[in-house]
Coordinates of C-alpha atoms and ligand atoms in Angstrom, one line a residue:
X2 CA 0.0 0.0 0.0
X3 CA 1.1 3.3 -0.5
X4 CA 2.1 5.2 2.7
X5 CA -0.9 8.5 1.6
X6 CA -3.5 8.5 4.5
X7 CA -6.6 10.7 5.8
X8 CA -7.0 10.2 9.1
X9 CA -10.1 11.5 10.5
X10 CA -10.9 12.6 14.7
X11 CA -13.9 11.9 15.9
X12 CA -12.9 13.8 19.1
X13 CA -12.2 17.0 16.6
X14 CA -15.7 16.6 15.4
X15 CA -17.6 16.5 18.8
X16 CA -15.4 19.8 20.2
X17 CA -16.3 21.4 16.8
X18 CA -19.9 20.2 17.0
X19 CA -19.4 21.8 20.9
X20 CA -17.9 24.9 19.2
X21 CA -21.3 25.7 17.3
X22 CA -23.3 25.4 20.2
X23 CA -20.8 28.0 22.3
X24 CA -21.4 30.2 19.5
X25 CA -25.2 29.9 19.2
X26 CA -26.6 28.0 22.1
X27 CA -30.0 29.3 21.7
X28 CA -30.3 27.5 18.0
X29 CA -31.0 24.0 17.2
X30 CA -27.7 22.7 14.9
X31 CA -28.5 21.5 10.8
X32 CA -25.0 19.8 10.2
X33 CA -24.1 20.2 6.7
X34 CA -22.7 16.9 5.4
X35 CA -23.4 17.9 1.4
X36 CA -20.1 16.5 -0.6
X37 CA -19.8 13.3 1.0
X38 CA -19.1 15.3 4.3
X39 CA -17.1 17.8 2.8
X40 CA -14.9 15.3 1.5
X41 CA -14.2 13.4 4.7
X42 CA -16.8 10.6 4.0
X43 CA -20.4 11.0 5.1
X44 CA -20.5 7.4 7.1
X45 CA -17.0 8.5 9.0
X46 CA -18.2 11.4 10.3
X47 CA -22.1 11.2 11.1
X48 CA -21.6 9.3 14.1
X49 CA -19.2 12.0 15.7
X50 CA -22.2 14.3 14.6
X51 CA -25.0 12.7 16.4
X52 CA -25.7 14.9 19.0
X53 CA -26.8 17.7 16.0
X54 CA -30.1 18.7 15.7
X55 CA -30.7 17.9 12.1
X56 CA -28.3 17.0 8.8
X57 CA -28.4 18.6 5.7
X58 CA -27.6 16.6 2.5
X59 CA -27.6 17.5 -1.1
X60 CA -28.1 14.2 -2.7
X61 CA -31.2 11.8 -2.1
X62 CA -28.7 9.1 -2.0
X63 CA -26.7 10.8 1.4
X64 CA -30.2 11.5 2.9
X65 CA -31.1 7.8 2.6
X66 CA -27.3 6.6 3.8
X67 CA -27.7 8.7 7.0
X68 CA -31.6 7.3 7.9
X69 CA -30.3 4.2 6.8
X70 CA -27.4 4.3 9.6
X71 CA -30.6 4.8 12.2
X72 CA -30.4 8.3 12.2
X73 CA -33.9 10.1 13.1
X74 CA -33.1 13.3 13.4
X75 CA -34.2 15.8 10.3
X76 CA -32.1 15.4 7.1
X77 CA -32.8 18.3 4.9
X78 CA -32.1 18.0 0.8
X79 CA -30.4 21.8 0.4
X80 CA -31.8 21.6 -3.0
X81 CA -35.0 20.1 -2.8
X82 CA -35.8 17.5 -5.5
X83 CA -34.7 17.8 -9.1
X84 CA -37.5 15.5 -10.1
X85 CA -41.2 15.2 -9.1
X86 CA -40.5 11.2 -8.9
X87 CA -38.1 11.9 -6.3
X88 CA -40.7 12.6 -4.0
X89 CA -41.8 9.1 -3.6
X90 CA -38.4 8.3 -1.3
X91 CA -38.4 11.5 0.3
X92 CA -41.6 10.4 1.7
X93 CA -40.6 6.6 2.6
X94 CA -37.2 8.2 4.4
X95 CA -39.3 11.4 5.6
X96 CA -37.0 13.5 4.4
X97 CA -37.3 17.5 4.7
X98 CA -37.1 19.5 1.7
X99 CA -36.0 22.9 0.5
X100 CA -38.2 24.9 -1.6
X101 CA -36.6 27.7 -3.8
X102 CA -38.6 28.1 -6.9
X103 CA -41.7 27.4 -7.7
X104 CA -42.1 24.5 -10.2
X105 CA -41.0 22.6 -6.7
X106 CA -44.1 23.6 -5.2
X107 CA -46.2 22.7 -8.6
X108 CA -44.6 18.8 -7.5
X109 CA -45.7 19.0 -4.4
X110 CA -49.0 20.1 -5.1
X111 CA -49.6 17.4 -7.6
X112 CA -47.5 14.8 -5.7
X113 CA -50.0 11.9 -4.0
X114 CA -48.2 12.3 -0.6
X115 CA -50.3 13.6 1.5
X116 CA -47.9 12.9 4.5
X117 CA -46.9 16.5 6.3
X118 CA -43.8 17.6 4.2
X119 CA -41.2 19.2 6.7
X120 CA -40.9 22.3 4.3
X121 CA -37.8 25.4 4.2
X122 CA -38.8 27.9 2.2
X123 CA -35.9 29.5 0.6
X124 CA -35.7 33.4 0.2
X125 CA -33.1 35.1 -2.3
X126 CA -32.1 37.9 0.1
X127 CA -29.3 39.1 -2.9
X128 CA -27.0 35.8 -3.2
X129 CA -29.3 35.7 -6.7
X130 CA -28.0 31.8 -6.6
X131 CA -31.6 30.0 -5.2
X132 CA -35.0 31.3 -3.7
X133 CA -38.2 33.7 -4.2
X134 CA -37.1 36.9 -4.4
X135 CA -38.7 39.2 -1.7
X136 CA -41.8 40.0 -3.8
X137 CA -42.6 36.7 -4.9
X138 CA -42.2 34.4 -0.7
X139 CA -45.0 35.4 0.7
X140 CA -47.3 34.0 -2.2
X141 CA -44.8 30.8 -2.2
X142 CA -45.4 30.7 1.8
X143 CA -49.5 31.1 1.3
X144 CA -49.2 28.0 -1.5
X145 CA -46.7 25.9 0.6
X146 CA -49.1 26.4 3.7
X147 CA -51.8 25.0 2.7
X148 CA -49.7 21.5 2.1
X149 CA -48.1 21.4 5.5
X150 CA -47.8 23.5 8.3
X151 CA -44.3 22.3 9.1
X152 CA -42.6 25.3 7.7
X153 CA -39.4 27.1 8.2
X154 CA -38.2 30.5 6.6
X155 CA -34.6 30.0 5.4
X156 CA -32.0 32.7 3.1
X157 CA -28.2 31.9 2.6
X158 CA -25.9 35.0 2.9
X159 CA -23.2 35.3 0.5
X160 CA -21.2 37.3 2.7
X161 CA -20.8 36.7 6.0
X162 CA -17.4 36.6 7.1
X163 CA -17.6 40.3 6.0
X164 CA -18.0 42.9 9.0
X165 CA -21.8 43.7 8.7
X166 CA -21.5 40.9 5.8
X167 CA -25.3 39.8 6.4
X168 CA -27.0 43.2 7.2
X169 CA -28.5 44.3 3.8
X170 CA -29.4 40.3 3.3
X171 CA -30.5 40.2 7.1
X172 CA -33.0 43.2 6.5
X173 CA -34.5 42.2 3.6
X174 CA -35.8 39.1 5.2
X175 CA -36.6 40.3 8.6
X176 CA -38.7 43.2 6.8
X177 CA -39.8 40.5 4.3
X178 CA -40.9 37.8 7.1
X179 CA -42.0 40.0 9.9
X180 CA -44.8 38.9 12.1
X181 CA -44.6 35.7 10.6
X182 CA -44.9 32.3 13.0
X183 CA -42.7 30.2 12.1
X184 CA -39.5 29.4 12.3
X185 CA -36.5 30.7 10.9
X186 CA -32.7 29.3 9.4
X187 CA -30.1 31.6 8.1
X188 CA -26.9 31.1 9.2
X189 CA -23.6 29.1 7.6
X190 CA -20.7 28.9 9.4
X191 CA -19.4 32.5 9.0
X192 CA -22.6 33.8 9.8
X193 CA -22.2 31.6 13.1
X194 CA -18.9 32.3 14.0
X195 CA -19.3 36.5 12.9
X196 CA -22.7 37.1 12.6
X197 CA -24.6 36.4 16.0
X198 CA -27.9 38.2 15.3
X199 CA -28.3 36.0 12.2
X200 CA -28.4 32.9 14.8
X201 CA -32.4 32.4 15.0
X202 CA -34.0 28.9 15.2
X203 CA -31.7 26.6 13.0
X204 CA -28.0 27.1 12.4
X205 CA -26.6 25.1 9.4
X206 CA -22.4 25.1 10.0
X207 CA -20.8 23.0 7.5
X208 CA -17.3 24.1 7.3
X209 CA -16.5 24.8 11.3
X210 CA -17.3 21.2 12.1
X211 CA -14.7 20.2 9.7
X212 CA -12.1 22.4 11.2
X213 CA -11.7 24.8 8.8
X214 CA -12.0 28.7 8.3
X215 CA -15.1 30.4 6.7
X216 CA -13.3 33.9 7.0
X217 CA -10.5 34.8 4.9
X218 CA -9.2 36.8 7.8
X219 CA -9.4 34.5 10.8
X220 CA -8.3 30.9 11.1
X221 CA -9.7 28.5 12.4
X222 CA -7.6 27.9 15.7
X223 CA -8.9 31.3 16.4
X224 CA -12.0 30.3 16.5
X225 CA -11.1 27.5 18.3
X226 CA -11.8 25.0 16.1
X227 CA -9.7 22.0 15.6
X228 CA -8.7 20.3 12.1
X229 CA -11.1 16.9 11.3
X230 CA -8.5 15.5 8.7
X231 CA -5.2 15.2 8.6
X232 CA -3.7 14.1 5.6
X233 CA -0.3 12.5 5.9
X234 CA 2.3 10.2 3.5
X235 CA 5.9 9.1 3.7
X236 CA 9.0 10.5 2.0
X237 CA 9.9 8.1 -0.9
X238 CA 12.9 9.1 -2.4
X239 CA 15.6 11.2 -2.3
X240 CA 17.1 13.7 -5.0
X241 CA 20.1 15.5 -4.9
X242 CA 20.6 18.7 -7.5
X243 CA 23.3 20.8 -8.4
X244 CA 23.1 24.3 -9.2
X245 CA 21.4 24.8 -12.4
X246 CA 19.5 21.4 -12.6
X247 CA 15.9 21.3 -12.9
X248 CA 12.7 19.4 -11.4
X249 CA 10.1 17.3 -12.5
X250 CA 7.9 17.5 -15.4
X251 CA 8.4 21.4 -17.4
X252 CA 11.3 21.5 -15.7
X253 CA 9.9 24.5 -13.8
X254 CA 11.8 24.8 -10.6
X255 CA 15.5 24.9 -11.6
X256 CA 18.0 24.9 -8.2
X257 CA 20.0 28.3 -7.4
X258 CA 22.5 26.4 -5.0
X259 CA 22.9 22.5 -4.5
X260 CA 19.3 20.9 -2.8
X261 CA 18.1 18.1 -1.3
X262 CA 14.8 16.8 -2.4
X263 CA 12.5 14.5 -0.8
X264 CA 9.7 12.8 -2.8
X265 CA 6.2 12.1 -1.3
X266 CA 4.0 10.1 -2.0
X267 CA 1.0 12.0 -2.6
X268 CA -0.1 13.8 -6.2
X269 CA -3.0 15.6 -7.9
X270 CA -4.8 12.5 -8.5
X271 CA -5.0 12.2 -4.5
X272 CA -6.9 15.5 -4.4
X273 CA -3.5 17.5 -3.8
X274 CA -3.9 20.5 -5.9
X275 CA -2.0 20.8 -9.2
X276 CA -1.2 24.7 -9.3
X277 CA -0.1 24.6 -6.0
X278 CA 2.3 27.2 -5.3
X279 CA 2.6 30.9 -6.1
X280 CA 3.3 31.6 -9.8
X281 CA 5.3 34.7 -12.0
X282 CA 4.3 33.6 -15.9
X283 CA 5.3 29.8 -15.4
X284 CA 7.9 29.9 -12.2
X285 CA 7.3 28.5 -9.5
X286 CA 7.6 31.5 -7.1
X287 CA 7.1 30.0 -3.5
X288 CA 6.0 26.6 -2.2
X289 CA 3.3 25.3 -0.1
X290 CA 4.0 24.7 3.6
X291 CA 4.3 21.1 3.9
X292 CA 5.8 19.4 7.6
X293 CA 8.6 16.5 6.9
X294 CA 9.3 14.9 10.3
X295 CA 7.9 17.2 12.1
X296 CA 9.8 20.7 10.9
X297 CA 8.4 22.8 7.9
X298 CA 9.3 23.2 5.1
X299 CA 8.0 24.0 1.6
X300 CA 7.0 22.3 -2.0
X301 CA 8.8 22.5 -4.8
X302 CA 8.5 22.1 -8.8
X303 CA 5.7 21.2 -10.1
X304 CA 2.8 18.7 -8.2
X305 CA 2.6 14.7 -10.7
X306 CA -0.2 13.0 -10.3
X307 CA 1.1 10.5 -7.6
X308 CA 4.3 12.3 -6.1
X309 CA 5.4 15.8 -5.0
X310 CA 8.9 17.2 -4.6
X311 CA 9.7 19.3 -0.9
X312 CA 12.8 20.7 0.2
X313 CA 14.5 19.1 2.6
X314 CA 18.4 21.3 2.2
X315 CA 17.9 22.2 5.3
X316 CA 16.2 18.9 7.0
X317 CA 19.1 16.4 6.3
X318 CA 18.4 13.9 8.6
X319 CA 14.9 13.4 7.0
X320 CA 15.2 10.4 4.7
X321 CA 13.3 7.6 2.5
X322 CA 10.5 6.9 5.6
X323 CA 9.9 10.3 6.7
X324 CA 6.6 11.2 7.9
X325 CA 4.7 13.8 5.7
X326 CA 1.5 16.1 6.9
X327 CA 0.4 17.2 3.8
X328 CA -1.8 19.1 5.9
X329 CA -3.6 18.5 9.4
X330 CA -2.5 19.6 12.8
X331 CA 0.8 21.6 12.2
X332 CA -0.4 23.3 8.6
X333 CA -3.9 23.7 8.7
X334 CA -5.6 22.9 5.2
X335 CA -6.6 27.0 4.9
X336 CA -2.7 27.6 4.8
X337 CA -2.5 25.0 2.1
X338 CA -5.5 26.5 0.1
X339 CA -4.1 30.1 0.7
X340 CA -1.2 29.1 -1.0
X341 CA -2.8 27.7 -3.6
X342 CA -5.3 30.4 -4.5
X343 CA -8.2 28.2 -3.1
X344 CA -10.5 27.7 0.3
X345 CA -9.8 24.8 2.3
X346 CA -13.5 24.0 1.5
X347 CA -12.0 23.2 -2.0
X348 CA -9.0 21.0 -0.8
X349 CA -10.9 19.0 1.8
X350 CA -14.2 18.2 -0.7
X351 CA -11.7 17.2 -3.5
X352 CA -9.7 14.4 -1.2
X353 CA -10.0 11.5 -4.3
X354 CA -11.3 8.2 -3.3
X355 CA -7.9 6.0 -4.0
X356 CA -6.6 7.8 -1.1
X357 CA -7.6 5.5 2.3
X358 CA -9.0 6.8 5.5
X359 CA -8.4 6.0 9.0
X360 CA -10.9 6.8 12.2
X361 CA -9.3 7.9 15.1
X362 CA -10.5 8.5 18.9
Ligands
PLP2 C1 -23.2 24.3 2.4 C2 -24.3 25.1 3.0 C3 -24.2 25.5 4.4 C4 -22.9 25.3 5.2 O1 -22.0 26.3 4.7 P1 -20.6 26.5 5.4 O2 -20.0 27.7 4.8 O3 -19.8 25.3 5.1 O4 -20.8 26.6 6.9 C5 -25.3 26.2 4.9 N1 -26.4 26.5 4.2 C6 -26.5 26.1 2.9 C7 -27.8 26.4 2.2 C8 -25.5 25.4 2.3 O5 -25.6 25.1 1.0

């Protein structure tokens, strides 16, 4: 087996799970686990989930995994259905939906179910992504009330790790919604971590529980939240250059003074993004912090599919064997995606199924 390995904390999720409910202890917790658990694997990580209130799932398939694994709680479809036929299982599995346009209602109406669907009625509050525009909910609400009464009011902010990120949005659907008795479900992670008065009835963190950052400006041991995944590999060879030679494919990292390489077992086709690194034109400016027996150091030359080149001049003693964190505990996955141009949202969801996982305590 190759020595690559995503090793996942159960004891991360529950103090992040604890984190959400230190930040808003007044709201009832929708756990996003949409991308296969943002990469981390749906089954792994709903147990360490539990005690949330509710899950939130994109696909039908992930809704009917997590009932399946005994789960009772409310598992919400953050899209609603795609296809009137769908309907059918989200009744068997009693799934909740979201409604954001209005053909969904025109299935509902005409569906046979007659079973009280657990509705969230999404408003577009200026994301312009999903949901009824201001003008257009309260007609939605009148039509979707007269199928169920289980209702809650619902917007997504687009900007909520902004300093008064959410206010415009937040206006628009308290003046929109006012009065109105049901309950309410607005905020992301961001909006949880910087945006208390969005906190209302239902909370819906998906990044936090994972560890990671919402907010480009604080990380996430700030918030004090601790990283879900750590994903580690081995050192499998070693490379020597002189000055003037060059690395890996393109030859785009050429050595200014004699280096010592290491070679790791973990590429692009392991979710490891390709254009890692800062560029000028096609140079390679600066690396990605990577950890090599426990001291940092940096990428180098251009990410393979299965292998990456780091630095290791000035780690000699790290040889063939040498533990890797590609990213975990000592580099958080944020400081891998800032150097990369991306979110860690990005590097965690695109973790590539040849790559195995491990549960820990
Ligand atoms: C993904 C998602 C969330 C969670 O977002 P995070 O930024 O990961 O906390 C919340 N609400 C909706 C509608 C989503 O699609």
């Amino acid at each position: 087996m190759r020595p690559i390995l995503a090793t996942i904390s159960q004891k991360a999720l529950q103090h992040n799970l604890a984190v959400v409910k230190k930040y808003a202890p007044h709201s009832k917790v929708m756990a996003a686990l949409k991308a296969n658990g943002y990469g981390h694997g749906i089954e792994r990580i709903a147990h360490g989930l539990s005690a949330a209130d509710g899950f939130a799932v994109l696909g039908i398939d992930e809704a009917i995994t997590l009932r399946e694994m005994g789960f009772e709680q409310p598992i919400l479809l953050l899209e609603g259905v795609f296809h009137a036929e769908s309907l059918a299982i989200v009744n068997a599995y009693r799934l909740s939906l979201v409604i954001h346009c209005s053909g969904q209602i025109d299935m509902l109406e005409q569906s046979p179910y007659r079973h009280p669907f657990n509705i969230f009625l999404k408003m577009n509050t200026g994301m312009n992504r999903l949901g009824f525009v201001p003008d257009d909910y309260l007609n939605a609400l009148a039509r979707v009330t007269k199928l169920t009464p289980n209702v809650t009011l619902m917007t997504h902010f687009a900007a909520a790790d902004e300093p008064a990120g959410a206010d415009a949005a937040l206006a628009i659907f308290e003046q929109t919604t006012k009065g109105l008795p049901y309950p309410s479900s607005l905020a992301n992670s961001a909006a949880i971590l910087c945006q208390p008065q969005t906190h209302s009835d239902w909370v819906r963190p998906g990044i936090m529980l994972y560890g990671a950052t919402p907010a480009r400006h604080t990380s996430a041991t700030e918030f004090g939240l601790k990283p879900v995944m750590q994903l580690t590999s081995e050192i499998i060879a070693i490379q020597t250059l002189k000055t003037g030679e060059t690395l890996g494919y393109g030859n785009r990292f050429t050595a200014s003074k004699p280096m010592r390489v290491g070679v790791v077992a973990c590429g692009y086709a392991d979710g490891y993004p390709r254009h890692a690194g800062q560029y000028s034109g096609n140079d390679i400016l600066q690396g990605v912090p990577v950890v090599v027996g426990g001291k940092k150091t940096q990428t180098i030359g251009r990410v393979s599919m299965d292998m990456l080149f780091v630095d290791l001049t000035e780690l000699p003693q790290a040889d063939i064997g040498a533990p890797v964190e590609l990213w975990g505990n000592t580099i958080s996955v944020d400081a891998v995606a800032e150097a990369c141009g991306t979110i860690g949202y990005e590097l965690l969801c695109a973790v590539a199924p040849r790559v195995p996982f491990k549960m820990i305590e």
